[in-house]
XYZ file of C-alpha atoms in Angstrom:
204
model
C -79.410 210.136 14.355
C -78.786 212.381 11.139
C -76.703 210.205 9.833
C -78.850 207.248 10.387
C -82.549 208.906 8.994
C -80.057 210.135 5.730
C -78.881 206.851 5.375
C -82.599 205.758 5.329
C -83.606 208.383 2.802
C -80.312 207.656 0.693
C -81.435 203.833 0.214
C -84.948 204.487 -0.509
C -84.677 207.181 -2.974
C -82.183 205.016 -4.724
C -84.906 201.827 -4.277
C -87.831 204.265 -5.698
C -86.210 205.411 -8.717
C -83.764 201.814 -9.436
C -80.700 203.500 -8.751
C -77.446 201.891 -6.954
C -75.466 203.704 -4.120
C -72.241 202.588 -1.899
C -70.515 204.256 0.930
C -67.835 207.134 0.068
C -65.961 208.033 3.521
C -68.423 210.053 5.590
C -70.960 210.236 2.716
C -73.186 208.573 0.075
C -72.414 208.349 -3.740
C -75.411 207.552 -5.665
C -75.484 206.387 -9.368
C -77.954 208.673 -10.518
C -77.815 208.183 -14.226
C -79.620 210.824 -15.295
C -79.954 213.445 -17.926
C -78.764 216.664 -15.539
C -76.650 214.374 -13.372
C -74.252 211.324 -13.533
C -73.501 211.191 -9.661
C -74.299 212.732 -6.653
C -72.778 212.860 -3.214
C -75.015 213.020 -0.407
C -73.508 213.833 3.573
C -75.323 214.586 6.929
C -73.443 217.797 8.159
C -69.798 216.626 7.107
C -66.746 217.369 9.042
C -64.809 220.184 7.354
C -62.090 217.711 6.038
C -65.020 215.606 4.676
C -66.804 218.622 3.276
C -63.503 219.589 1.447
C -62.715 216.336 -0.206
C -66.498 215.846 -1.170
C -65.580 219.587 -3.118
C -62.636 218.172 -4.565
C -64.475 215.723 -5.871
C -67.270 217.394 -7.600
C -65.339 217.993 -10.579
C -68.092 218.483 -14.026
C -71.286 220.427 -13.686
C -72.968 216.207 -13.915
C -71.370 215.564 -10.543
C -73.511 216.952 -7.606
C -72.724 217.626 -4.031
C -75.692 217.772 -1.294
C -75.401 218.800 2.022
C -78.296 217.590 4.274
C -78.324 219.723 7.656
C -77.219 223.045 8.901
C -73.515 223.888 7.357
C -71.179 225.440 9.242
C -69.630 228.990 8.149
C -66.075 226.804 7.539
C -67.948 224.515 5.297
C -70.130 227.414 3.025
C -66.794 228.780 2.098
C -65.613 225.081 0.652
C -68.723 225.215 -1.671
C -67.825 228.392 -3.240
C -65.979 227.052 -6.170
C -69.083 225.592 -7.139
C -72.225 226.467 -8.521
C -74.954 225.937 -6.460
C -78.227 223.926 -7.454
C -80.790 224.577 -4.998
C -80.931 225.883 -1.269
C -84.637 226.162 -0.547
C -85.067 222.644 0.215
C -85.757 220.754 3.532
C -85.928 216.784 4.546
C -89.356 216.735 6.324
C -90.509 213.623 8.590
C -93.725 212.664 9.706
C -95.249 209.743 11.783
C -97.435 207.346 9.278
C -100.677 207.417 10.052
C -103.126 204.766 9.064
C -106.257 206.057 6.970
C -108.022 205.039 3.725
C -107.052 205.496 -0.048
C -109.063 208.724 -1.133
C -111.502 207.640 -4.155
C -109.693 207.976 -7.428
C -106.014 207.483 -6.398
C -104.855 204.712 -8.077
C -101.813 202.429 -6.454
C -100.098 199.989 -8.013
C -96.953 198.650 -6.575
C -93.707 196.499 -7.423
C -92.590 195.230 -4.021
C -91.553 197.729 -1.568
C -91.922 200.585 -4.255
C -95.658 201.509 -4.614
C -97.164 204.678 -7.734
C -99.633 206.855 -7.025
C -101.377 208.703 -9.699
C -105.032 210.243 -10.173
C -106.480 210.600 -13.675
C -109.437 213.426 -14.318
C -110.819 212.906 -18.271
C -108.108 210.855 -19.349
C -105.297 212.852 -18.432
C -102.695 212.067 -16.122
C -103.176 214.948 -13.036
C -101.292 214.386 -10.361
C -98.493 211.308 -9.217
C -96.632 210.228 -6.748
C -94.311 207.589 -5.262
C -92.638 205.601 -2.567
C -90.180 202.901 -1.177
C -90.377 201.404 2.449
C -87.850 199.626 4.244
C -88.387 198.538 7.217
C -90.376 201.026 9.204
C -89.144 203.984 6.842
C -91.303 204.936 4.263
C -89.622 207.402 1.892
C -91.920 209.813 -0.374
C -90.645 210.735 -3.824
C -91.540 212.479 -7.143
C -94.947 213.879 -5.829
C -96.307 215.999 -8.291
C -99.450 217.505 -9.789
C -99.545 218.629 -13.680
C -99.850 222.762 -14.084
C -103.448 222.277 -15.490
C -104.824 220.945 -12.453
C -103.100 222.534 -9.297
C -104.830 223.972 -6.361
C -107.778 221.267 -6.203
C -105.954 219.208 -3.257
C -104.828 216.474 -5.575
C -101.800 216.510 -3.907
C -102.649 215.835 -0.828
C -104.936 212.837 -2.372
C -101.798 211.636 -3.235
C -99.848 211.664 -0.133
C -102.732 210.560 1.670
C -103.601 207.730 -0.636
C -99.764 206.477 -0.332
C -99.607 207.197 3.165
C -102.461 204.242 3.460
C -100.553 202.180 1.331
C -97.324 202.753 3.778
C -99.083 201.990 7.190
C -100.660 198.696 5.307
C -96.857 197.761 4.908
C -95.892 198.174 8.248
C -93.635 201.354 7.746
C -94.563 204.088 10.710
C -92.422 207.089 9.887
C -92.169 209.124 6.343
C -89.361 210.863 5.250
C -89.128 213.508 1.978
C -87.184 216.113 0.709
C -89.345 218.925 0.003
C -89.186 222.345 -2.103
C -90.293 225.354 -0.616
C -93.945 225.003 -2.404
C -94.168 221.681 -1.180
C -93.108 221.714 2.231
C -96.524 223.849 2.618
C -98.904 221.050 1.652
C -96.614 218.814 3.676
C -96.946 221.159 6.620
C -100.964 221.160 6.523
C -100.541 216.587 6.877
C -98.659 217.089 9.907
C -94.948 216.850 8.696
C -91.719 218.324 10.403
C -88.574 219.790 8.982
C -85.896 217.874 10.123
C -82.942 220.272 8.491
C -82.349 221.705 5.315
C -80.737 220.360 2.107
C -78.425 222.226 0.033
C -77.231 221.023 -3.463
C -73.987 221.540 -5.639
C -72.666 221.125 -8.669
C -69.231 221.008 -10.495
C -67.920 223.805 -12.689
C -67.251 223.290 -16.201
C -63.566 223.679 -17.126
């Protein structure tokens, strides 16, 4: 099952943000493209052998490594030749309810990708967005600008794409949330489902 929902998560973030992905042994390698990273690997609690070639592997400080699920003492010691990203993270799920799109969340979609964003004077305040496949829904890049935090437009958001998501048929959510935002996601009824840890090469 961890394997499966990762799988799930691995193909929807890569459908939300237009990125290509293809099977690498017991993991994922994702074409990230981006300015901190080039690649990433991506494996549901790996086998230590796995876990040690993934290392091996993660050779420039624009090649990540993350580990989604509990890690076993054999496998922390593998990591330590590189520098770690983050720790504090979690995948949450939650069951898709269906509601209503809060008044001034905006949605406009391309396919099975849909954008979220709310707009207070002009000014871009708070965003969000989503991919579903199937009956997978997977949240991404939710986010409310510094100016205009702790006024619930977060939760607009979520809610507001939630709608969207149980229009399309999709009944369970899945995220990857920080430590600030597994709160909110907390309050709407979501469950950690294990935690994510994230690596990164060395430079030489």
């Amino acid at each position: 099952m961890t394997s499966a929902l990762v799988e799930r998560w691995v193909t929807g973030w890569c459908l939300s943000r237009q990125m290509s992905w293809s099977r690498d042994g017991e993991s994922w390698l994702v074409e990230v493209a981006a300015e901190t990273r080039s690649q990433e690997r991506i494996a549901a609690s790996p086998s230590l052998a796995e876990a040690h070639r993934l290392v091996e592997a993660t050779t420039a400080p624009d090649v990540w490594l993350t580990f989604i699920g509990e890690l076993h003492a054999s496998v922390g010691a593998a990591v330590g030749s590189l520098d770690r990203v983050s720790g504090s993270e979690c995948m949450m799920t939650a069951r898709v309810e269906p509601g209503s799109v809060p008044a001034g969340v905006v949605i406009e979609h391309d396919g099975p990708v849909a954008h979220a964003r709310i707009d207070i004077d002009g000014e871009l305040a708070a965003r969000g967005q989503m991919a579903v496949q199937a009956d997978h829904a997977m949240f991404d890049r939710i986010e409310t600008m510094p100016a205009f935090r702790r006024r619930g437009l977060g939760r607009q958001v979520m809610t507001g794409l939630a709608a969207w998501t149980a229009d399309h048929h999709a009944t369970t959510g899945v995220l990857t949330a920080s430590v600030s935002g597994r709160k909110l996601y907390e309050t709407l009824g979501w469950s950690t489902f294990g935690p994510v840890s994230t690596f990164r090469g060395r430079a030489e």
